[in-house]
Amino acid sequence: MSLIPSDCRECPPGSVEPEGVDRRDFVKKMAAACAAGVPVVLGVVGVPGVNGQTVDGERYDPTMHYYGMGVDPAKCIGCGRCVNACKTENDVPRTEGAFNTWVERYVIRNDGEVIVDSPDGGMEGFPELADEAGIRKSFFVPKLCNHCANPPCVQVCPVGATFITQDGVVLVDDDYCIGCRYCIQACPYGARWFKEEKRVAAKCTFCYHRIVKGLVPACVEACPTQARIFGEVEGRATPLARFIRFNEIDVLKPALNTRPKVYYANLDGEVR
Amino acid sequence: MVQQVPRLAIVFTIAVAILLGARQLLIPPTFGEDGHYRAAAVDSIAAHPIKYAGRQACELCHAEQAEVRLAGNHRGVGCETCHGPAAPHVQGPLDVKPVIPDTREFCVTCHSYNASRPTGFPQIEPARHNFPRPCKDCHDPHAPVPPVTPGECSACHAQIARQKSLSHHAELSCAVCHEAPDTHKDAPRSVRPTKPQTRALCGTCHAAGIEEGPPQIDLESHGVPYMCWDCHYPHFPETR
Amino acid sequence: MQGFIYPNEFELHWSLLIVLYPYLTGLVAGAFILASLERVFNVKEVQPTYRLALLTALAFLIVAPLPLQAHLGHPERSYEIFLTPNSRSAMAMFGFVYAWYLAVVLLLEVWFDYRRDLVGWYQSAKGPKRWFYYALTLGATDLSEKSLKFDDSAGRWITVLGIPSAFLLHGYVGFIFGSVKANPWWSSVLMPVVFLLSAIVSGIALVLVLYMVTTMARGKPVNMPCLDRLAQFLFYAIVIDLSLEILDFIHRLYESEESIEILSQLIEGRLFLSLIVLQLLLGTLVPFVVLGLTTHSFRPKPLIQVPEELRRMLFLLSAILVQIGIFSMRFNVVIGGQLFSKSLRGLTVYKVEFLGIEGLASTIFLLLLPLFILWLLVKILPPWGEEPWNQKPSEVAAIQG
């Protein structure tokens, strides 16, 4: 009888160290090569992601993962690097009404009035506030698809062109979507948009093409303040699990029972 | 049997047979393998080319810069946050060079003063802060520190300083209420200044019996059991 | 734009074509339910409209999926809805509900009802026309008494089956909107019921207009008892529809949920003309008062005795106003539901374009298309029952004079 639980995500039964390549050795060699001024085309030899390998060099197994994202509004400085990176990484047109992720600014005045803005999705930052005296508080909130565990968009898709993957990511099948836009109507978060170029619904993919290669989503890579934390929802020893354990966590519009997997730390009640 | 039934039955049977046959032919091969979707779609999405190589890729060659960066205040900032998407550069290090944004305009994307930014995040007034010298003249972008350790708390805590300067507490220095270890200036988030813990501290000035000066209250009865700052914001004390 | 909207809400995703879709489907369901009055509930007065109502339902049903199809990003992929329907999606059921209604209910009922005539036309016509009608009979040319009796009872049973199907067809359209929990303007259990009732209202009104227009165009006298009965049913349907909509309104106002503020702004601002003026005042209250006063609704005699000529004009006017009202209702649901941000913090604007696939021009075209198809159907399958084999001997004698 084995003492190792068979469903342990961190240590899949039968997993072995990749043979042949010692990665640390490789890094040292590369560094030496670079220091010696030898140009090396890294793409052919094994930089994670660039040629389709994962960090471990193993084939990606979606059943071993379950992804989510933590967002800490208190760390967001509204610089818009995430929005920019996302547009670049995912070829999102830089037009109005096309955002996989965006940043909102909340300004709560002393009389309780709430003013929200998101010029260009916060892509180029935010203008300074005109009247600071009457303000109770102000903060930024990064938004993106919540990759709900109970996603209304997937529920309404008539043909099965949008779906949850085994690793918990909500995706759109560009070659199968009929473009009815019911999913855009059904998303309570305004996270979906219509890609004119392909005439299909589009959305955040958690940079699926990156995460299967062991990289983090582009917005996380580009965030200078770690306001976004990407990782495994399950298990304890992951950055996201730690983030969830050590913060007061809220999700957006919990009453709709969409069960989002984007977790906000210490979220103000005015955010929706 | 009447004539109508068999005639209709034939028509309906033919129609249904054609539909079912077409359906069998047209359903995509991988549909339904993992759920109600085309499993092949996942692979084609995963095959999308990457643009941001990730900081690990940069560090393979640029180990020196990485070491500097990881020891400094930009330790959490990825290389491509400033240098832009670098996957093409990783593919062809000599063919494609990443951008080097060494203008003031780029740094103020994050570091210009904005009241909505979190308190404590280093922010400057671009128009006043050593205009028009490029930031890198004084700050190493990979490990930025102020050239001289700020003497004033307001260098970082601009928002509080502004508010306090308009309040009745304008004349009080931060040190009256807070003790800030020197190391706080190097590691602002891990070494925190102290905050007042007792009502007695406010009582130093506001307790009854002290002549001439700020508004006075009876410490024993006023607002018990709350702490003073539960009602009054010390950086901008409201009286109402 | 006013207040804050999510950046992706910059554009409306469902436009005039999607307004048209529930409007057309509603007319189908309404016209069919009117037809069933004669067949199943034995309301003999409306018999002159029976076949016209059936053909109207058929003509509009043929056009109903076209606006949906035209609106798709990939119309050429729409067959996927039959291939891999998502059993959890309300919209996926469309293909099946539609196919059921078209093939099993409407076509079958028309076929059984017309079979005697089809055989008659086949036997009396010459040339290609003869073979065309023969093809339509599917070769079932038996006119024995047993056979005709079978036609009649099969037609009756299909109508019985058709009533829940009509409810399903349009209730389902309401469910597509009513089940969107993300949208407080749509999300309501009453939505399918309100859609259904408004469908009945619009269907009766449409057949009333068509009946008057076609009868006058053929230079025949309008059957006044029939018209009175139609107007009376139209009035009843309006009463129930109005009550339900008011119930929905009061319920929302009384519960006063998170969304109430933005919805109030929506009604007072963006939707004032189309909701308060067109839908409520002109489209509902005016016909309600006119019909309430001039039909036999409350007592054996109408509240106000109006001469026939004027009554016809009033009925026609009411029916046309009802059409405007119901179209506005579809507009207010579909467009209104997209005019406010799901952040509940702002309103956006809808600009109607004239040309283009989703523009005003194609909407008008799709509104006229079913009338053209109806004209064709009436040419192929005259619904007036004036063929010699349809006349009772006494009437034949009367005509021959």
Coordinates of N, CA, C and O in Angstrom, one line a residue, chain C residues 69-218:
Chain C
Q69 N -29.7 34.5 -38.3 CA -28.6 34.0 -39.2 C -27.8 35.2 -39.7 O -26.6 35.1 -39.6
A70 N -28.5 36.3 -40.1 CA -27.7 37.4 -40.6 C -26.9 38.1 -39.6 O -25.8 38.7 -39.9
H71 N -27.3 37.9 -38.3 CA -26.5 38.6 -37.3 C -25.3 37.9 -36.8 O -24.4 38.4 -36.2
L72 N -25.2 36.6 -37.1 CA -24.1 35.8 -36.6 C -22.8 36.3 -37.2 O -22.7 36.8 -38.3
G73 N -21.7 36.1 -36.4 CA -20.4 36.4 -36.9 C -20.0 35.4 -38.1 O -19.3 35.8 -39.0
H74 N -20.5 34.2 -37.9 CA -20.2 33.2 -38.9 C -21.5 32.4 -39.3 O -21.7 31.3 -38.8
P75 N -22.3 33.0 -40.2 CA -23.5 32.4 -40.5 C -23.3 31.0 -41.1 O -24.1 30.1 -40.9
E76 N -22.2 30.8 -41.7 CA -21.9 29.5 -42.4 C -21.7 28.4 -41.4 O -21.7 27.2 -41.7
R77 N -21.5 28.8 -40.1 CA -21.3 27.7 -39.1 C -22.6 27.4 -38.3 O -22.5 26.6 -37.4
S78 N -23.7 28.0 -38.7 CA -24.9 27.9 -37.9 C -25.4 26.5 -37.8 O -26.0 26.1 -36.8
Y79 N -25.0 25.6 -38.7 CA -25.4 24.2 -38.7 C -24.9 23.5 -37.4 O -25.4 22.5 -37.0
E80 N -23.8 24.1 -36.8 CA -23.2 23.4 -35.7 C -24.3 23.3 -34.5 O -24.1 22.4 -33.7
I81 N -25.3 24.2 -34.6 CA -26.3 24.1 -33.5 C -27.0 22.8 -33.5 O -27.6 22.3 -32.5
F82 N -27.1 22.2 -34.7 CA -27.7 20.8 -34.8 C -26.7 19.7 -34.6 O -27.0 18.7 -34.1
L83 N -25.4 20.0 -34.8 CA -24.4 19.0 -34.7 C -24.1 18.7 -33.2 O -24.1 17.6 -32.7
T84 N -23.7 19.8 -32.5 CA -23.2 19.7 -31.1 C -24.0 20.6 -30.2 O -23.4 21.5 -29.7
P85 N -25.3 20.5 -30.1 CA -26.0 21.4 -29.3 C -25.6 21.3 -27.8 O -25.5 20.1 -27.4
N86 N -25.4 22.4 -27.2 CA -25.0 22.3 -25.8 C -26.3 22.2 -25.0 O -27.1 23.1 -24.9
S87 N -26.4 21.1 -24.3 CA -27.7 20.8 -23.7 C -28.0 21.8 -22.5 O -29.1 21.9 -22.1
R88 N -27.0 22.5 -22.1 CA -27.2 23.5 -21.0 C -27.6 24.9 -21.5 O -27.9 25.8 -20.8
S89 N -27.5 25.0 -22.8 CA -27.7 26.4 -23.4 C -29.1 26.5 -23.9 O -29.7 25.7 -24.6
A90 N -29.8 27.6 -23.5 CA -31.2 27.8 -23.9 C -31.2 28.0 -25.4 O -32.0 27.5 -26.1
M91 N -30.2 28.7 -25.9 CA -30.2 29.0 -27.4 C -30.0 27.8 -28.2 O -30.5 27.7 -29.3
A92 N -29.3 26.8 -27.7 CA -29.0 25.6 -28.5 C -30.4 24.8 -28.8 O -30.5 24.1 -29.8
M93 N -31.4 25.1 -28.0 CA -32.6 24.4 -28.2 C -33.4 25.0 -29.3 O -34.3 24.4 -29.8
F94 N -32.9 26.2 -29.8 CA -33.6 26.9 -30.8 C -33.9 26.0 -32.0 O -35.0 25.9 -32.5
G95 N -32.8 25.4 -32.5 CA -32.9 24.6 -33.7 C -34.0 23.5 -33.6 O -34.7 23.3 -34.5
F96 N -34.0 22.9 -32.4 CA -35.0 21.8 -32.3 C -36.4 22.3 -32.1 O -37.3 21.7 -32.7
V97 N -36.5 23.3 -31.3 CA -37.9 23.9 -31.1 C -38.4 24.4 -32.5 O -39.6 24.1 -32.8
Y98 N -37.5 25.0 -33.2 CA -37.9 25.6 -34.5 C -38.3 24.4 -35.5 O -39.4 24.5 -36.1
A99 N -37.4 23.4 -35.5 CA -37.7 22.3 -36.5 C -39.0 21.6 -36.1 O -39.8 21.3 -37.0
W100 N -39.2 21.4 -34.8 CA -40.4 20.8 -34.4 C -41.6 21.6 -34.8 O -42.6 21.0 -35.3
Y101 N -41.5 22.8 -34.5 CA -42.7 23.7 -34.8 C -43.0 23.8 -36.2 O -44.1 23.7 -36.7
L102 N -41.9 23.9 -37.0 CA -42.1 24.1 -38.5 C -42.6 22.8 -39.1 O -43.7 22.7 -39.7
A103 N -41.9 21.7 -38.8 CA -42.2 20.4 -39.5 C -43.4 19.7 -38.9 O -44.3 19.3 -39.6
V104 N -43.4 19.6 -37.6 CA -44.4 18.7 -37.0 C -45.7 19.5 -36.8 O -46.7 18.9 -37.0
V105 N -45.6 20.7 -36.5 CA -46.8 21.4 -36.2 C -47.4 22.1 -37.4 O -48.4 21.8 -37.9
L106 N -46.7 23.2 -37.9 CA -47.3 24.0 -38.9 C -47.5 23.3 -40.2 O -48.6 23.3 -40.8
L107 N -46.4 22.7 -40.7 CA -46.5 22.1 -42.1 C -47.5 21.0 -42.1 O -48.4 20.9 -43.0
L108 N -47.5 20.2 -41.0 CA -48.5 19.1 -41.0 C -49.9 19.6 -40.9 O -50.8 19.1 -41.6
E109 N -50.1 20.6 -40.1 CA -51.5 21.1 -39.9 C -52.0 21.7 -41.2 O -53.1 21.4 -41.6
V110 N -51.1 22.5 -41.9 CA -51.5 23.0 -43.1 C -51.8 21.9 -44.1 O -52.8 22.0 -44.9
W111 N -50.9 20.9 -44.1 CA -51.1 19.8 -45.1 C -52.4 19.1 -44.9 O -53.2 18.9 -45.8
F112 N -52.7 18.8 -43.7 CA -54.0 18.0 -43.4 C -55.2 18.9 -43.7 O -56.2 18.5 -44.3
D113 N -55.0 20.2 -43.4 CA -56.2 21.1 -43.6 C -56.4 21.3 -45.1 O -57.5 21.5 -45.5
Y114 N -55.3 21.4 -45.9 CA -55.4 21.7 -47.3 C -55.5 20.5 -48.2 O -55.7 20.6 -49.4
R115 N -55.4 19.3 -47.6 CA -55.3 18.1 -48.5 C -56.4 18.0 -49.5 O -56.3 17.7 -50.7
R116 N -57.6 18.2 -48.9 CA -58.8 18.1 -49.8 C -58.7 19.1 -51.0 O -59.0 18.7 -52.1
D117 N -58.2 20.3 -50.6 CA -58.1 21.3 -51.7 C -57.0 21.0 -52.6 O -57.1 21.2 -53.8
L118 N -55.9 20.5 -52.1 CA -54.7 20.1 -52.9 C -55.2 19.1 -54.0 O -54.8 19.2 -55.2
V119 N -55.9 18.1 -53.5 CA -56.4 17.1 -54.4 C -57.3 17.7 -55.5 O -57.2 17.5 -56.7
G120 N -58.2 18.6 -55.0 CA -59.1 19.3 -55.9 C -58.3 20.1 -56.9 O -58.7 20.0 -58.1
W121 N -57.3 20.9 -56.5 CA -56.6 21.7 -57.5 C -55.8 20.8 -58.4 O -55.7 21.1 -59.6
Y122 N -55.3 19.7 -57.9 CA -54.6 18.7 -58.8 C -55.5 18.2 -59.8 O -55.1 18.1 -61.0
Q123 N -56.7 17.9 -59.4 CA -57.6 17.3 -60.4 C -58.1 18.3 -61.4 O -58.4 17.9 -62.6
S124 N -58.2 19.5 -61.0 CA -58.8 20.5 -61.9 C -57.8 21.3 -62.7 O -58.1 21.9 -63.7
A125 N -56.5 21.3 -62.3 CA -55.5 22.1 -63.0 C -54.9 21.3 -64.1 O -55.2 20.1 -64.3
K126 N -54.2 22.1 -65.0 CA -53.6 21.4 -66.1 C -52.1 21.8 -66.2 O -51.6 22.8 -65.6
G127 N -51.3 21.0 -66.9 CA -49.9 21.3 -67.1 C -49.1 21.1 -65.8 O -49.4 20.3 -65.0
P128 N -48.0 21.9 -65.7 CA -47.1 21.8 -64.6 C -47.7 22.0 -63.3 O -47.4 21.4 -62.2
K129 N -48.7 22.9 -63.3 CA -49.4 23.2 -62.0 C -50.1 21.9 -61.4 O -50.0 21.7 -60.2
R130 N -50.6 21.1 -62.3 CA -51.2 19.8 -61.9 C -50.2 19.0 -61.1 O -50.5 18.5 -60.1
W131 N -49.0 18.9 -61.7 CA -48.0 18.1 -61.0 C -47.4 18.7 -59.8 O -47.1 18.0 -58.8
F132 N -47.4 20.0 -59.8 CA -47.0 20.7 -58.6 C -47.9 20.4 -57.4 O -47.5 20.0 -56.3
Y133 N -49.2 20.5 -57.7 CA -50.2 20.1 -56.6 C -50.1 18.7 -56.2 O -50.3 18.3 -55.1
Y134 N -49.8 17.8 -57.3 CA -49.8 16.4 -57.0 C -48.6 16.1 -56.0 O -48.7 15.4 -55.1
A135 N -47.5 16.8 -56.3 CA -46.3 16.6 -55.4 C -46.7 17.1 -54.0 O -46.3 16.4 -53.0
L136 N -47.5 18.2 -53.9 CA -47.8 18.6 -52.5 C -48.7 17.7 -51.8 O -48.7 17.6 -50.6
T137 N -49.5 16.9 -52.6 CA -50.4 15.9 -51.9 C -49.6 14.7 -51.4 O -50.1 13.9 -50.7
L138 N -48.3 14.6 -51.8 CA -47.5 13.5 -51.5 C -48.1 12.2 -52.0 O -47.9 11.1 -51.5
G139 N -49.0 12.4 -53.0 CA -49.6 11.2 -53.6 C -50.8 10.6 -52.9 O -51.4 9.7 -53.3
A140 N -51.1 11.3 -51.8 CA -52.3 10.9 -51.0 C -53.5 11.5 -51.5 O -53.9 12.6 -51.1
T141 N -54.1 10.9 -52.6 CA -55.2 11.6 -53.3 C -56.6 11.0 -52.9 O -57.6 11.4 -53.5
D142 N -56.6 10.1 -52.0 CA -57.8 9.5 -51.6 C -58.8 10.5 -50.9 O -58.4 11.2 -50.0
L143 N -60.0 10.6 -51.5 CA -61.0 11.5 -50.9 C -62.2 10.8 -50.3 O -63.2 11.4 -50.2
S144 N -62.0 9.6 -49.9 CA -63.1 8.9 -49.3 C -63.5 9.5 -48.0 O -62.7 10.3 -47.4
E145 N -64.7 9.3 -47.6 CA -65.2 9.9 -46.4 C -64.3 9.6 -45.2 O -63.9 10.5 -44.4
K146 N -63.8 8.4 -45.2 CA -62.9 7.9 -44.1 C -61.6 8.8 -44.1 O -61.1 9.2 -43.0
S147 N -61.1 9.0 -45.3 CA -59.9 9.7 -45.4 C -60.0 11.1 -45.0 O -59.2 11.7 -44.2
L148 N -61.1 11.8 -45.4 CA -61.4 13.2 -45.1 C -61.6 13.3 -43.5 O -61.1 14.3 -42.9
K149 N -62.2 12.3 -43.0 CA -62.4 12.4 -41.6 C -61.1 12.3 -40.8 O -60.9 13.0 -39.8
F150 N -60.2 11.5 -41.4 CA -58.9 11.3 -40.8 C -58.2 12.7 -40.8 O -57.6 13.1 -39.8
D151 N -58.2 13.3 -42.0 CA -57.6 14.7 -42.1 C -58.1 15.6 -41.0 O -57.3 16.3 -40.3
D152 N -59.4 15.6 -40.8 CA -60.0 16.5 -39.8 C -59.5 16.2 -38.4 O -59.1 17.1 -37.7
S153 N -59.6 14.9 -38.1 CA -59.2 14.6 -36.7 C -57.7 14.8 -36.5 O -57.3 15.2 -35.4
A154 N -56.9 14.4 -37.5 CA -55.5 14.6 -37.4 C -55.2 16.1 -37.2 O -54.4 16.5 -36.3
G155 N -55.8 16.9 -38.0 CA -55.6 18.4 -37.9 C -55.9 18.8 -36.5 O -55.2 19.6 -35.9
R156 N -57.0 18.3 -35.9 CA -57.4 18.8 -34.6 C -56.4 18.4 -33.6 O -56.0 19.2 -32.7
W157 N -55.9 17.1 -33.7 CA -54.9 16.7 -32.7 C -53.6 17.5 -32.8 O -52.9 17.8 -31.8
I158 N -53.2 17.8 -34.1 CA -52.0 18.5 -34.2 C -52.2 19.9 -33.6 O -51.2 20.5 -33.0
T159 N -53.4 20.5 -33.8 CA -53.6 21.8 -33.2 C -53.5 21.7 -31.6 O -52.9 22.6 -31.0
V160 N -54.0 20.6 -31.1 CA -53.9 20.5 -29.6 C -52.5 20.4 -29.2 O -52.0 21.0 -28.3
L161 N -51.7 19.7 -30.0 CA -50.3 19.6 -29.8 C -49.6 20.9 -30.0 O -48.6 21.3 -29.4
G162 N -50.2 21.6 -31.0 CA -49.5 22.9 -31.4 C -49.6 24.0 -30.4 O -48.8 24.9 -30.3
I163 N -50.7 24.0 -29.5 CA -50.8 25.0 -28.5 C -49.6 25.0 -27.6 O -49.0 26.0 -27.4
P164 N -49.4 23.9 -26.9 CA -48.2 23.9 -26.0 C -46.9 24.2 -26.8 O -46.0 24.8 -26.3
S165 N -46.9 23.7 -28.1 CA -45.7 24.0 -28.9 C -45.5 25.5 -29.2 O -44.4 26.0 -29.1
A166 N -46.6 26.2 -29.4 CA -46.5 27.6 -29.6 C -46.1 28.3 -28.3 O -45.3 29.2 -28.3
F167 N -46.6 27.8 -27.2 CA -46.2 28.3 -25.9 C -44.7 28.1 -25.8 O -43.9 29.0 -25.3
L168 N -44.3 26.9 -26.1 CA -42.8 26.5 -26.0 C -42.0 27.4 -26.9 O -41.0 28.0 -26.5
L169 N -42.4 27.6 -28.1 CA -41.7 28.4 -29.1 C -41.4 29.8 -28.5 O -40.3 30.3 -28.5
H170 N -42.5 30.5 -28.1 CA -42.2 31.8 -27.7 C -41.8 32.0 -26.2 O -41.1 32.9 -25.9
G171 N -42.3 31.1 -25.4 CA -41.9 31.1 -24.0 C -40.4 30.9 -24.0 O -39.6 31.5 -23.2
Y172 N -39.9 30.1 -24.9 CA -38.5 29.8 -25.0 C -37.7 31.0 -25.4 O -36.6 31.3 -24.9
V173 N -38.3 31.8 -26.3 CA -37.6 33.0 -26.7 C -37.5 34.0 -25.5 O -36.4 34.6 -25.3
G174 N -38.5 34.0 -24.7 CA -38.5 34.9 -23.5 C -37.5 34.3 -22.5 O -36.7 35.1 -21.9
F175 N -37.3 33.0 -22.5 CA -36.4 32.4 -21.6 C -34.9 32.8 -21.9 O -34.1 32.9 -21.1
I176 N -34.7 32.9 -23.2 CA -33.3 33.3 -23.7 C -32.9 34.6 -23.0 O -31.8 34.7 -22.6
F177 N -33.8 35.5 -22.8 CA -33.5 36.7 -22.2 C -33.7 36.6 -20.6 O -32.9 37.0 -19.9
G178 N -34.8 36.0 -20.2 CA -35.1 35.9 -18.8 C -34.1 35.2 -18.0 O -34.1 35.3 -16.8
S179 N -33.3 34.3 -18.6 CA -32.4 33.5 -17.9 C -31.0 34.0 -17.8 O -30.1 33.4 -17.2
V180 N -30.8 35.3 -18.3 CA -29.5 35.9 -18.2 C -29.3 36.5 -16.8 O -29.7 37.7 -16.7
K181 N -28.7 35.9 -15.9 CA -28.7 36.4 -14.6 C -27.7 37.6 -14.5 O -27.8 38.4 -13.5
A182 N -26.9 37.8 -15.5 CA -25.9 38.9 -15.5 C -26.7 40.2 -15.7 O -26.2 41.3 -15.4
N183 N -27.9 40.1 -16.3 CA -28.6 41.3 -16.7 C -29.8 41.5 -16.0 O -30.9 40.9 -16.2
P184 N -29.9 42.5 -15.0 CA -31.0 42.7 -14.2 C -32.3 43.1 -15.0 O -33.4 42.9 -14.5
W185 N -32.1 43.7 -16.1 CA -33.3 44.2 -16.9 C -33.9 43.0 -17.5 O -35.1 43.0 -17.8
W186 N -33.2 42.0 -17.9 CA -33.7 40.8 -18.5 C -34.2 39.7 -17.5 O -35.2 39.1 -17.6
S187 N -33.3 39.5 -16.5 CA -33.5 38.4 -15.6 C -34.8 38.4 -14.8 O -34.9 39.2 -13.9
S188 N -35.7 37.6 -15.2 CA -37.0 37.6 -14.6 C -37.8 36.4 -14.9 O -37.8 36.0 -16.1
V189 N -38.4 35.7 -14.0 CA -39.2 34.5 -14.3 C -40.4 34.9 -15.1 O -40.9 34.1 -15.8
L190 N -40.8 36.2 -15.0 CA -42.0 36.5 -15.8 C -41.7 36.7 -17.3 O -42.7 36.8 -18.1
M191 N -40.4 36.8 -17.6 CA -40.1 37.2 -19.0 C -40.7 36.2 -20.0 O -41.4 36.7 -21.0
P192 N -40.6 34.9 -19.9 CA -41.2 34.0 -20.9 C -42.8 34.2 -20.9 O -43.3 34.2 -22.0
V193 N -43.4 34.4 -19.8 CA -44.8 34.6 -19.8 C -45.2 35.9 -20.5 O -46.2 36.0 -21.3
V194 N -44.5 37.0 -20.1 CA -44.8 38.3 -20.7 C -44.6 38.2 -22.2 O -45.4 38.7 -23.0
F195 N -43.5 37.5 -22.6 CA -43.2 37.3 -24.1 C -44.4 36.6 -24.8 O -44.9 36.9 -25.8
L196 N -44.9 35.6 -24.1 CA -45.9 34.7 -24.7 C -47.2 35.6 -24.8 O -47.8 35.6 -25.9
L197 N -47.6 36.3 -23.8 CA -48.8 37.1 -23.8 C -48.7 38.2 -24.9 O -49.6 38.4 -25.6
S198 N -47.6 38.8 -24.9 CA -47.4 39.9 -25.9 C -47.4 39.3 -27.3 O -47.9 39.9 -28.3
A199 N -46.9 38.0 -27.4 CA -47.0 37.3 -28.7 C -48.4 37.1 -29.1 O -48.8 37.4 -30.3
I200 N -49.3 36.7 -28.2 CA -50.7 36.4 -28.5 C -51.3 37.8 -28.9 O -52.0 37.8 -30.0
V201 N -51.0 38.8 -28.2 CA -51.5 40.1 -28.5 C -51.1 40.5 -30.0 O -52.0 40.8 -30.8
S202 N -49.8 40.4 -30.3 CA -49.4 40.8 -31.6 C -49.9 39.9 -32.7 O -50.3 40.4 -33.8
G203 N -50.0 38.6 -32.4 CA -50.5 37.7 -33.4 C -52.0 38.0 -33.8 O -52.3 38.0 -35.0
I204 N -52.8 38.2 -32.8 CA -54.2 38.4 -33.0 C -54.3 39.7 -33.8 O -55.1 39.8 -34.8
A205 N -53.6 40.8 -33.4 CA -53.7 42.1 -34.0 C -53.2 42.0 -35.5 O -53.9 42.5 -36.4
L206 N -52.2 41.2 -35.7 CA -51.7 41.1 -37.1 C -52.7 40.4 -38.0 O -53.0 40.9 -39.1
V207 N -53.3 39.3 -37.5 CA -54.3 38.6 -38.3 C -55.5 39.5 -38.6 O -56.1 39.5 -39.7
L208 N -55.9 40.3 -37.6 CA -57.0 41.2 -37.7 C -56.7 42.2 -38.9 O -57.6 42.4 -39.7
V209 N -55.5 42.7 -38.9 CA -55.2 43.7 -39.9 C -55.2 43.0 -41.3 O -55.8 43.4 -42.2
L210 N -54.5 41.8 -41.3 CA -54.4 41.1 -42.6 C -55.8 40.7 -43.1 O -56.1 40.8 -44.3
Y211 N -56.6 40.2 -42.2 CA -58.0 39.8 -42.6 C -58.7 41.0 -43.2 O -59.3 40.9 -44.3
M212 N -58.7 42.2 -42.5 CA -59.4 43.3 -43.1 C -58.8 43.8 -44.4 O -59.5 44.0 -45.3
V213 N -57.5 43.8 -44.5 CA -56.9 44.3 -45.7 C -57.2 43.4 -46.9 O -57.6 43.8 -47.9
T214 N -57.0 42.0 -46.6 CA -57.2 41.1 -47.7 C -58.7 41.1 -48.2 O -59.0 41.0 -49.3
T215 N -59.5 41.1 -47.2 CA -61.0 41.1 -47.5 C -61.3 42.3 -48.4 O -62.0 42.2 -49.4
M216 N -60.9 43.5 -47.9 CA -61.2 44.7 -48.7 C -60.6 44.7 -50.0 O -61.2 45.1 -51.0
A217 N -59.3 44.1 -50.1 CA -58.6 44.1 -51.4 C -59.4 43.2 -52.4 O -59.3 43.4 -53.6
R218 N -60.0 42.2 -51.8 CA -60.7 41.3 -52.7 C -62.1 41.8 -53.0 O -62.9 41.1 -53.7

